[in-house]
PDB file of C-alpha atoms in Angstrom:
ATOM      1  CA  UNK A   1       7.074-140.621 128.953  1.00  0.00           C
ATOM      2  CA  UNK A   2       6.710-144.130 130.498  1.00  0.00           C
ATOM      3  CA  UNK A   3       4.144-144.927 127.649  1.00  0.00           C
ATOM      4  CA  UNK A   4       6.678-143.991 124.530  1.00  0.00           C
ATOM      5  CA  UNK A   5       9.357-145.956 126.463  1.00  0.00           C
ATOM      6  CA  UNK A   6       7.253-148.384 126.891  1.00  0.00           C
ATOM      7  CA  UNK A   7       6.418-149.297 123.101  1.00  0.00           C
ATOM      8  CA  UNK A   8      10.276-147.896 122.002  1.00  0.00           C
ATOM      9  CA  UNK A   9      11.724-150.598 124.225  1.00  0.00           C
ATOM     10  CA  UNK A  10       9.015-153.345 122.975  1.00  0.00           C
ATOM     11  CA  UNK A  11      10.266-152.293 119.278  1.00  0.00           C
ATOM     12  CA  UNK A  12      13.720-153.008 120.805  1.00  0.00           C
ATOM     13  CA  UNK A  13      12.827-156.107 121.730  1.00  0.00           C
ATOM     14  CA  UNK A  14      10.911-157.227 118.078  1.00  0.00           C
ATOM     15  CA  UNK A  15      13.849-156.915 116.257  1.00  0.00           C
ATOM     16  CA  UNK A  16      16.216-158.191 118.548  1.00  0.00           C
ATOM     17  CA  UNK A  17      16.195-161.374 116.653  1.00  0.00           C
ATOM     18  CA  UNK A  18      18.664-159.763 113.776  1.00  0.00           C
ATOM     19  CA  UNK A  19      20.764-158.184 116.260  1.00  0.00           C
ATOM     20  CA  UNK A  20      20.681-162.066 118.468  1.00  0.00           C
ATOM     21  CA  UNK A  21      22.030-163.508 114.593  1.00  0.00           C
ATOM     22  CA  UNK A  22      24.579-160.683 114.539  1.00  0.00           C
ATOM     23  CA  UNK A  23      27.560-160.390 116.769  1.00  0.00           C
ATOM     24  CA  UNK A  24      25.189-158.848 119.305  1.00  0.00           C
ATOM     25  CA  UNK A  25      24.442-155.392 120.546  1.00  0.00           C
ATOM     26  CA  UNK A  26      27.277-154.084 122.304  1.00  0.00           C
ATOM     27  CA  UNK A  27      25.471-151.465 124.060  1.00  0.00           C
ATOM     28  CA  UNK A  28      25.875-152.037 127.336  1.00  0.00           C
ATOM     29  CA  UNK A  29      29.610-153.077 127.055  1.00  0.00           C
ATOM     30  CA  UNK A  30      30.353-149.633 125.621  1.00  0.00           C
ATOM     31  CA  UNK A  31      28.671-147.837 128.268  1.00  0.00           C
ATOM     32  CA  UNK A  32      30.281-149.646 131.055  1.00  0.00           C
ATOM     33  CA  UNK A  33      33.752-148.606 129.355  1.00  0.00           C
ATOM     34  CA  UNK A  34      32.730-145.370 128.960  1.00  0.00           C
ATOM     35  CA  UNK A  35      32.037-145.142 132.554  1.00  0.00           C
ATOM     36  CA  UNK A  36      35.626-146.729 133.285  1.00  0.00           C
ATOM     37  CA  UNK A  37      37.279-143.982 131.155  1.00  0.00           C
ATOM     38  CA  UNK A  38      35.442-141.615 133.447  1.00  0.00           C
ATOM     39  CA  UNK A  39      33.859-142.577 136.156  1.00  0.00           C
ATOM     40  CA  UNK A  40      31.599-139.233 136.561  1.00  0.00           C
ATOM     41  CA  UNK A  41      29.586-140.547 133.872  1.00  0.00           C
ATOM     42  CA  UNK A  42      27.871-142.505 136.671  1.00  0.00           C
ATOM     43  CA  UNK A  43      26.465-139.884 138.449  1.00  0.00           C
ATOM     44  CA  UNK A  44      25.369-138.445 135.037  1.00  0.00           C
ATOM     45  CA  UNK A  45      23.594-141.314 134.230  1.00  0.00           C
ATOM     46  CA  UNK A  46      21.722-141.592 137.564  1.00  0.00           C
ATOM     47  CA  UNK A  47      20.567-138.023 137.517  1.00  0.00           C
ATOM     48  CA  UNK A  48      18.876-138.557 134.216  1.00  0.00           C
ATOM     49  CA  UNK A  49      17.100-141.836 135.593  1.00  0.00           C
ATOM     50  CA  UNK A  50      16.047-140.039 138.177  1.00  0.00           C
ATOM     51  CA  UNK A  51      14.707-137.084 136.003  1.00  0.00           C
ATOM     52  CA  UNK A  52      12.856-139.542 133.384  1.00  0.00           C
ATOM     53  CA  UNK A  53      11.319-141.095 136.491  1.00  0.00           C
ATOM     54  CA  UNK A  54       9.850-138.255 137.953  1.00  0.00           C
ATOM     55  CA  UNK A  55       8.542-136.798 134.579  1.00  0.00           C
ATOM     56  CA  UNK A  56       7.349-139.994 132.749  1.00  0.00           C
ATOM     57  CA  UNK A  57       3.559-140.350 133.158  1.00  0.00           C
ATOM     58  CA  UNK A  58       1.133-141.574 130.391  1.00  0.00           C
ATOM     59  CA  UNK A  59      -1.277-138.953 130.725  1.00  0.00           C
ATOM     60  CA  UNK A  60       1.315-136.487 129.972  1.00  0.00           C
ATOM     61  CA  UNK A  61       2.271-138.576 126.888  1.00  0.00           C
ATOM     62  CA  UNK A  62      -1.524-138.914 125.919  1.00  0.00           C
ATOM     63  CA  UNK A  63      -1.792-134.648 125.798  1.00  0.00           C
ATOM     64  CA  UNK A  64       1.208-134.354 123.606  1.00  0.00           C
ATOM     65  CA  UNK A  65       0.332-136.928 121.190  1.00  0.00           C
ATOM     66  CA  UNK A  66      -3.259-136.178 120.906  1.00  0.00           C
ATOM     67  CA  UNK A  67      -2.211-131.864 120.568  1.00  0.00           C
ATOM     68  CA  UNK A  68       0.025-133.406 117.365  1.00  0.00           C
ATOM     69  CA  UNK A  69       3.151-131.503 119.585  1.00  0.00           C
ATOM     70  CA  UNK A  70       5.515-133.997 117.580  1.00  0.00           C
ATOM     71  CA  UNK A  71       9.192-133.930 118.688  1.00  0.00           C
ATOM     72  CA  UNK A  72      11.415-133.161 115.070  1.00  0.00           C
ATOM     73  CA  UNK A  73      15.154-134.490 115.779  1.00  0.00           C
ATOM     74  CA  UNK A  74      17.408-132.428 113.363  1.00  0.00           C
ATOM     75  CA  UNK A  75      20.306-135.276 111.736  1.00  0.00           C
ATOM     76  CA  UNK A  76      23.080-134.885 110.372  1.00  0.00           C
ATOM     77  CA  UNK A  77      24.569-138.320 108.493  1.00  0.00           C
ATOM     78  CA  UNK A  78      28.338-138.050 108.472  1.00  0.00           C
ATOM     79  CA  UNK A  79      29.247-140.281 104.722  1.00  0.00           C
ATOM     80  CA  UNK A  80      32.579-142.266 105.975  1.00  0.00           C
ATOM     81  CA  UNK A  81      34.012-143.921 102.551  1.00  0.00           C
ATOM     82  CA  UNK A  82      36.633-145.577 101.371  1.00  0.00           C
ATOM     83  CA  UNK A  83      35.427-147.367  98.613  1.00  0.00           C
ATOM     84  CA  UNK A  84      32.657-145.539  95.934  1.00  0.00           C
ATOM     85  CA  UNK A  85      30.364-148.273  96.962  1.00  0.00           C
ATOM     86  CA  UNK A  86      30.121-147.162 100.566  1.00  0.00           C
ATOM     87  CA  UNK A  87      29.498-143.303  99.104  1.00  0.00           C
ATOM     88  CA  UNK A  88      25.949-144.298  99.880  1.00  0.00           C
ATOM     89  CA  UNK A  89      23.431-142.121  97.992  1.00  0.00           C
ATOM     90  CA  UNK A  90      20.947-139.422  99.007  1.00  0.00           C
ATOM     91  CA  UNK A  91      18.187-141.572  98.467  1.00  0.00           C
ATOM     92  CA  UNK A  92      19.328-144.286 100.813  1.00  0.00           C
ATOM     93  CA  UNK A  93      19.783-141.856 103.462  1.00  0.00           C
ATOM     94  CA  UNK A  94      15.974-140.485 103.160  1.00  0.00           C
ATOM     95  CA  UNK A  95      14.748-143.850 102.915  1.00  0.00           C
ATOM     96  CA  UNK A  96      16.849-144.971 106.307  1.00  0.00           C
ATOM     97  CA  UNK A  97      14.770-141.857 107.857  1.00  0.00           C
ATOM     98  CA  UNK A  98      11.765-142.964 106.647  1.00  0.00           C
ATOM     99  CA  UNK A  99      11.990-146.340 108.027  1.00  0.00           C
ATOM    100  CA  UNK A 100      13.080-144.485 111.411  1.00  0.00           C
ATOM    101  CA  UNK A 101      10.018-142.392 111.306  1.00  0.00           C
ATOM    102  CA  UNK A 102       7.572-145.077 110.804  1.00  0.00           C
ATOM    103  CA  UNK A 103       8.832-146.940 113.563  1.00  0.00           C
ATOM    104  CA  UNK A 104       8.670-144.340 116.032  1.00  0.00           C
ATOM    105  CA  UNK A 105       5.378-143.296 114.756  1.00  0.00           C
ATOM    106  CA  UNK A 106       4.017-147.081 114.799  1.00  0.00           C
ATOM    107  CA  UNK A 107       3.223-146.766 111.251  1.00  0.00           C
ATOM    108  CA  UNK A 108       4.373-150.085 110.226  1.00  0.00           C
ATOM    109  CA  UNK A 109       2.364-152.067 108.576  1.00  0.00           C
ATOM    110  CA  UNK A 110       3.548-155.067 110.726  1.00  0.00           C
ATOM    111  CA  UNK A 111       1.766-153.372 113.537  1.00  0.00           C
ATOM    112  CA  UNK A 112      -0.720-155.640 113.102  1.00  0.00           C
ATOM    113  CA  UNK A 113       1.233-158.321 114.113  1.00  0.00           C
ATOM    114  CA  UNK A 114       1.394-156.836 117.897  1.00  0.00           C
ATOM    115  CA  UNK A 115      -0.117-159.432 119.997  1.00  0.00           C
ATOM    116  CA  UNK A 116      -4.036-158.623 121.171  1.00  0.00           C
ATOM    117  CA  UNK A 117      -2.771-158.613 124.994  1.00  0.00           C
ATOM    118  CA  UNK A 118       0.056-155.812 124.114  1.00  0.00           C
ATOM    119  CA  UNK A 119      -1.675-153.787 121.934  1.00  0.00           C
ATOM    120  CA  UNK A 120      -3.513-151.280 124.271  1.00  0.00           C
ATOM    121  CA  UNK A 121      -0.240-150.000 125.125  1.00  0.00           C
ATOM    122  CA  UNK A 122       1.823-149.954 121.909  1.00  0.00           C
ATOM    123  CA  UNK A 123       2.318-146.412 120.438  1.00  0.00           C
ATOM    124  CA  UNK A 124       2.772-143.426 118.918  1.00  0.00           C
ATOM    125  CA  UNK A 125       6.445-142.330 120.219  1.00  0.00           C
ATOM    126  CA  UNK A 126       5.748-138.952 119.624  1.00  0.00           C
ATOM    127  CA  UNK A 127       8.998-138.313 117.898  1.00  0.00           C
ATOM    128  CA  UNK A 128      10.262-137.883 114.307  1.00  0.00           C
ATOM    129  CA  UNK A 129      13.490-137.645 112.348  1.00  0.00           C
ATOM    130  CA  UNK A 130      14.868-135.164 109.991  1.00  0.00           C
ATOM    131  CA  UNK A 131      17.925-134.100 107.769  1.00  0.00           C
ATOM    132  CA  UNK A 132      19.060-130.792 109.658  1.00  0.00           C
ATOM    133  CA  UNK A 133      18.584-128.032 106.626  1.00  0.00           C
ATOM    134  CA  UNK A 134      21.002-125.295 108.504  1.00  0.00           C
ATOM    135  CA  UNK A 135      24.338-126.005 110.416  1.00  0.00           C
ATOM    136  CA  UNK A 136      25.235-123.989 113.675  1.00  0.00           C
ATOM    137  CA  UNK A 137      26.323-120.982 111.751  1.00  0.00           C
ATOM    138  CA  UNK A 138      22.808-120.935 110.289  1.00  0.00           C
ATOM    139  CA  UNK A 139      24.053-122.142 107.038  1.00  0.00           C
ATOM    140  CA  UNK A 140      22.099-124.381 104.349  1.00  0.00           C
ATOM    141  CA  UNK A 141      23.084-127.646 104.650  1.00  0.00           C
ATOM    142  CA  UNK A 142      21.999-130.935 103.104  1.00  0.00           C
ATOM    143  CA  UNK A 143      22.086-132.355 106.491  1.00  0.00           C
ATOM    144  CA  UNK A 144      24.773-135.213 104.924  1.00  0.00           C
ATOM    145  CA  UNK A 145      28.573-135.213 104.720  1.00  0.00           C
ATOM    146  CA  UNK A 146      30.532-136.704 102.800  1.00  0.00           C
ATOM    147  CA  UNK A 147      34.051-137.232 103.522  1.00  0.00           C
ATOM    148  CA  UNK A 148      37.221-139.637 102.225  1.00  0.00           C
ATOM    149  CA  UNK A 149      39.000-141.612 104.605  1.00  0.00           C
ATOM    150  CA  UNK A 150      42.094-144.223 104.081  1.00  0.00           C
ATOM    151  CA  UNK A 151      40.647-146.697 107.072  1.00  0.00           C
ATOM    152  CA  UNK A 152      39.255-149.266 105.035  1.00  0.00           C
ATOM    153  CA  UNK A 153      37.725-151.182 108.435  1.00  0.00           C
ATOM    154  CA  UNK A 154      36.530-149.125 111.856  1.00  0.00           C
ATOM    155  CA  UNK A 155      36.625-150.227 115.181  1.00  0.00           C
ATOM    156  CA  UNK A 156      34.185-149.877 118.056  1.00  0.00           C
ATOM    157  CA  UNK A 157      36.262-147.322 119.638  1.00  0.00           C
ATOM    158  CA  UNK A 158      34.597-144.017 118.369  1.00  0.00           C
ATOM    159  CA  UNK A 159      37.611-142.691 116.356  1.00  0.00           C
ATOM    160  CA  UNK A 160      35.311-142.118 113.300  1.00  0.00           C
ATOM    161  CA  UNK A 161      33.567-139.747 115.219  1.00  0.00           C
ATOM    162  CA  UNK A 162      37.008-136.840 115.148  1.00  0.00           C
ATOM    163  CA  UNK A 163      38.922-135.489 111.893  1.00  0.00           C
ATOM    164  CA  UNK A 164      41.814-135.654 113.425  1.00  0.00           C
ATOM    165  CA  UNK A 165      41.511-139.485 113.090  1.00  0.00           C
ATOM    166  CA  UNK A 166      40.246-139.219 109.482  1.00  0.00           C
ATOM    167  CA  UNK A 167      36.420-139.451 110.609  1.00  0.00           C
ATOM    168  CA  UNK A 168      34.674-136.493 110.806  1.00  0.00           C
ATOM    169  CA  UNK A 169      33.535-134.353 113.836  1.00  0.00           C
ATOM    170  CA  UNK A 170      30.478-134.206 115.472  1.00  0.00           C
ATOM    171  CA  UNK A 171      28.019-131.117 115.025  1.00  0.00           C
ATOM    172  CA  UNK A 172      26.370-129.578 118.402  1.00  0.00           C
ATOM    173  CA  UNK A 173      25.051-132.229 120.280  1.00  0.00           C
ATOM    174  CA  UNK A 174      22.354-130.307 121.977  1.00  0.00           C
ATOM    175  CA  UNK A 175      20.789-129.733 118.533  1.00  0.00           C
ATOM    176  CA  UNK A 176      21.889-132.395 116.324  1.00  0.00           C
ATOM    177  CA  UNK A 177      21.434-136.348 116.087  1.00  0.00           C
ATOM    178  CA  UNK A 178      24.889-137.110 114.672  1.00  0.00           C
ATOM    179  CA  UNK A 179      24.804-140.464 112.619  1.00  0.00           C
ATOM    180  CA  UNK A 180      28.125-141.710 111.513  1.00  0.00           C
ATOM    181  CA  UNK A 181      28.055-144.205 109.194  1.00  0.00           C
ATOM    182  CA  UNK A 182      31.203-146.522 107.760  1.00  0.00           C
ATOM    183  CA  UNK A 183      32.460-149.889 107.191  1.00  0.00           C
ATOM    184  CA  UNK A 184      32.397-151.253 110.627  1.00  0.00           C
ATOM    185  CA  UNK A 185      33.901-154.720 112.231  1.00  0.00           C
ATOM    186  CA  UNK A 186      32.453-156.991 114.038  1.00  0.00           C
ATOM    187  CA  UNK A 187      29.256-154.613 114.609  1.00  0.00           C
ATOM    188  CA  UNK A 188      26.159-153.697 113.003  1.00  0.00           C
ATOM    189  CA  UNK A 189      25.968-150.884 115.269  1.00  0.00           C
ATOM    190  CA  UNK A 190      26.238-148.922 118.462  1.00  0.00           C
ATOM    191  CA  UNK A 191      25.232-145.820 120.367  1.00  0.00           C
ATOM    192  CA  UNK A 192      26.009-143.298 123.155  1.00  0.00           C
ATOM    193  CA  UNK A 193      23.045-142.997 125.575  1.00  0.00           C
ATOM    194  CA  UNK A 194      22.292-139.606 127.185  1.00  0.00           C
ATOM    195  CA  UNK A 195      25.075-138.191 129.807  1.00  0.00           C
ATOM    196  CA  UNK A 196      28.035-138.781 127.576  1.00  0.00           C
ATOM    197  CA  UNK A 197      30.859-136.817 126.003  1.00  0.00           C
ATOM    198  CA  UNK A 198      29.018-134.084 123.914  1.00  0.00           C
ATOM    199  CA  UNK A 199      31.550-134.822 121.141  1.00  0.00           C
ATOM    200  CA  UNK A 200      31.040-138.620 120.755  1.00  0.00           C
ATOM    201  CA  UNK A 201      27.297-138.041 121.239  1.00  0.00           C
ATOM    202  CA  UNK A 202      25.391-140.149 118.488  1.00  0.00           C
ATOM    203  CA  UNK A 203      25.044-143.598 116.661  1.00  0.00           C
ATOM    204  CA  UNK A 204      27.867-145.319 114.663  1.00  0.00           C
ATOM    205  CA  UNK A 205      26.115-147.735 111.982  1.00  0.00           C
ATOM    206  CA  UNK A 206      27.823-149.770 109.629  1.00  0.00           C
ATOM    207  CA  UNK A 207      27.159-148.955 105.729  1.00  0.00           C
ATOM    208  CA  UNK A 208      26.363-152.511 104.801  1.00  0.00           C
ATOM    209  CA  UNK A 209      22.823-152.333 107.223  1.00  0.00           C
ATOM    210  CA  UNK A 210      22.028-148.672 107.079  1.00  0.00           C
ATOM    211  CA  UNK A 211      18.985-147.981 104.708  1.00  0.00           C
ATOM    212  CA  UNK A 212      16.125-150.613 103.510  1.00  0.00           C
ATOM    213  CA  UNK A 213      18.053-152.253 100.761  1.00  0.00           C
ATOM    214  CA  UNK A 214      19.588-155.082 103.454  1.00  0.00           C
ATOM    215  CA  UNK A 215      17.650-157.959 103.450  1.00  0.00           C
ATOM    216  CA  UNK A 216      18.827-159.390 106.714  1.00  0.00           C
ATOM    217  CA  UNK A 217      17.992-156.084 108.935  1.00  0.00           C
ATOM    218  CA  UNK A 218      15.229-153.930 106.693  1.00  0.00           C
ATOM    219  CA  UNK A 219      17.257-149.981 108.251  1.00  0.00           C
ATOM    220  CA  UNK A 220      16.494-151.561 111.590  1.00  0.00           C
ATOM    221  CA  UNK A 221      19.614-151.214 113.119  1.00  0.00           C
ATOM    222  CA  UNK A 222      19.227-147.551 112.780  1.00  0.00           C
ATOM    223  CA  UNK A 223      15.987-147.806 115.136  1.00  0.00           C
ATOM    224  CA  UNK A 224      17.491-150.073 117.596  1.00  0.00           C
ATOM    225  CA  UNK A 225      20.119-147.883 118.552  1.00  0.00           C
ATOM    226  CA  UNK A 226      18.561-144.616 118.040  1.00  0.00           C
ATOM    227  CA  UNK A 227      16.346-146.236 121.449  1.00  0.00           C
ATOM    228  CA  UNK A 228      19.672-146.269 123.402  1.00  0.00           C
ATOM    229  CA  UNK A 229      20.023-143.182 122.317  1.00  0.00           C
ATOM    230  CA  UNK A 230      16.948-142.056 124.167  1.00  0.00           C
ATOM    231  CA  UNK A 231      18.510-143.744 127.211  1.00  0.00           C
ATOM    232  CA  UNK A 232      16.383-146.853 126.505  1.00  0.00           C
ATOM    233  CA  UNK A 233      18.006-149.987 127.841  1.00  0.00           C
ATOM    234  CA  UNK A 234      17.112-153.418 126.296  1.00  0.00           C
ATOM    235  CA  UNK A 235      13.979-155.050 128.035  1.00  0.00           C
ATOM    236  CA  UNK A 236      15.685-157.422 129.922  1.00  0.00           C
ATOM    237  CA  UNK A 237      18.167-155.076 131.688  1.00  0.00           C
ATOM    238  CA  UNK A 238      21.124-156.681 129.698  1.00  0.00           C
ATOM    239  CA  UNK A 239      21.344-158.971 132.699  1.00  0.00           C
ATOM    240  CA  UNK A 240      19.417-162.157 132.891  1.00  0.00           C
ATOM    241  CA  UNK A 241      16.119-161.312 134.351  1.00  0.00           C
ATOM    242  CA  UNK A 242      17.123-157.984 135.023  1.00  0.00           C
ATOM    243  CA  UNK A 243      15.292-154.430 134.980  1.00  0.00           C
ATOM    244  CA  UNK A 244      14.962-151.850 132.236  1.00  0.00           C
ATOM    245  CA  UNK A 245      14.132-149.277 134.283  1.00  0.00           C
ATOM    246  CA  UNK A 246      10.431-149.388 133.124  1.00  0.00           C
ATOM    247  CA  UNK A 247       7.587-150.131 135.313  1.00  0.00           C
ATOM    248  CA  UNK A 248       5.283-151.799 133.190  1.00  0.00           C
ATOM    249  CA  UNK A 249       7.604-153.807 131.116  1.00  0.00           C
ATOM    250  CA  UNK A 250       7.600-157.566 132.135  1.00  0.00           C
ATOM    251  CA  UNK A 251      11.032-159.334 132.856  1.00  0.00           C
ATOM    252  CA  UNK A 252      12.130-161.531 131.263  1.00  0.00           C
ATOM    253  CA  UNK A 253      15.399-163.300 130.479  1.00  0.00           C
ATOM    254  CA  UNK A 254      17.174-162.071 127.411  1.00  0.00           C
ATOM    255  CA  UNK A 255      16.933-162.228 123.626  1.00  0.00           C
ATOM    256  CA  UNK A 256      14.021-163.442 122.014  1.00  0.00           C
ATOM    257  CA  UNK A 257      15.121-164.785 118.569  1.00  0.00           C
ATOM    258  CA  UNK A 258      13.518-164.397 114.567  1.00  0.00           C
ATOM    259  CA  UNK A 259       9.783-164.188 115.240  1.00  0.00           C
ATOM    260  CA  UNK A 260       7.952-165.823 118.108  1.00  0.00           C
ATOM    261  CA  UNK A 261       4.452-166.864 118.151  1.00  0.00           C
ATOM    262  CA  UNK A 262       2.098-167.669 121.034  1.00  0.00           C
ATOM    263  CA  UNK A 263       3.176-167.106 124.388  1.00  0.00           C
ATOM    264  CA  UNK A 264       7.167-167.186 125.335  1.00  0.00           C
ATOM    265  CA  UNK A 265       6.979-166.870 129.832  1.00  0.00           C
ATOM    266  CA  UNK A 266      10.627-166.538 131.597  1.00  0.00           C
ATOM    267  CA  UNK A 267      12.001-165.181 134.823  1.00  0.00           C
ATOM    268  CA  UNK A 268       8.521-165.542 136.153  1.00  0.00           C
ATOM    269  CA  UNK A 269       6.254-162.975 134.240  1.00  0.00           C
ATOM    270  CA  UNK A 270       2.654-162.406 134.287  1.00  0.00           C
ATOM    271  CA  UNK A 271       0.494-164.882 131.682  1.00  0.00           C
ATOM    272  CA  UNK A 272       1.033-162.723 128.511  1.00  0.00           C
ATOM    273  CA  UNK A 273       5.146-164.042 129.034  1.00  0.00           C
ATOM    274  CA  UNK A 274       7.860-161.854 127.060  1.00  0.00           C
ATOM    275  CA  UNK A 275       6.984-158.839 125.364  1.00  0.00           C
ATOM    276  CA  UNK A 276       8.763-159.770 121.860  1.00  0.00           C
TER     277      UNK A 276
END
């Protein structure tokens, strides 16, 4: 709904300052060469632009919330090691989860930082995020694998998202959030947005950010991407001054950096300036 977009993109925005200090977010590039390796991706993509339009309202948003009709995301983590120290442990993956969930829930304590001007429409996403207990042959699973592999560095080129390029496959998109995470270059992260291949469907993260214990991004590049991955784009429309394709977002011109204060006005907006 326009309302959970709107505070999902804003939380896109606040921690935009880690991914600005990083190599950047390279979510846009990888969707325009997705759409170059086939262009019918492009009609995909408008179809479900047009669909969120016509069904995002907030008072739609406001009935769900307030019935408690939460949205439960079944994940499965896919374990990519080479080394024993990227074997990451069970208890890093829950608490990567649980800093997902409070985000999306707005159940930060930090939310008190929001500024006054924003805060009447920062919220409860609605959605939260759990470790799938059966696979598609109703089996028990753990909702992690774990699985060798000889590449010692990955690339942004999805290859540790298929077995037969010693990553591991992706479980049903239509009822699983895959998660792959592995040692990768140059990135912290990246995602597919909605429309794409069913069998690259998910986010990639790289082993030395995923979790709480990383000083520099506190599991937040987990929640940054998981927005693409409910087709959110970043505020400014990864164009300078460009759209996001949500009404009552302000423009604005790109990255804010760290942690503003007071008010930061580009490309124009109203007198409360960027939403950071």
């Amino acid at each position: 709904t326009m309302k959970a977009r709107y505070f999902l993109i804003a939380f896109l925005l606040m921690i935009s300052g880690v991914l600005g200090a990083q190599q950047r977010c390279d979510a846009y590039q990888y969707t325009q060469q997705q759409i170059a390796a086939d262009p019918s991706l492009r009609l995909r993509l408008d179809a479900i632009e047009t669909f969120t339009h016509n069904h995002s309202n907030v008072s739609n948003y406001t009935s769900r919330t307030e019935s408690k009709n939460i949205i439960r995301i079944p994940v499965v983590v896919h374990v990519l090691y080479h080394t024993a120290a990227e074997n990451i442990s069970d208890a890093q993956v829950q608490q990567q989860l649980n800093i997902l969930n409070k985000c999306f829930r707005r159940q930060n304590p930090d939310t008190v930082n929001t500024p006054s001007y924003f805060r009447s429409v920062a919220a409860d996403a609605g959605f939260e995020f759990v470790l799938a207990t059966s696979d598609r042959r109703k089996r028990s699973t753990s909702g992690i694998i774990r699985k060798y592999t000889p590449v010692t560095l990955w690339q942004e080129d999805d290859k540790m998202k298929f077995s037969s390029e010693t990553g591991d496959d992706a479980w049903d998109s239509k009822s699983y959030l895959n998660i792959w995470v592995c040692n990768l270059d140059r990135v912290m992260g990246y995602s597919t947005i909605p429309g794409g291949p069913a069998d690259k469907d998910g986010l990639v993260i790289g082993t030395a950010v995923f979790g709480g214990n990383n000083d520099f991004t506190s599991g937040k590049t987990v929640v940054h991407e998981a927005g693409h991955w409910l087709n959110l784009k970043h505020l400014w429309g990864d164009a300078y001054c460009g759209d996001d394709g949500v009404a009552d977002t302000p423009k604005q011109s790109g990255y804010n950096i760290s942690c503003p204060t007071g008010i930061r006005k580009s490309c124009g907006n109203d007198a409360n300036g960027d939403m950071y």
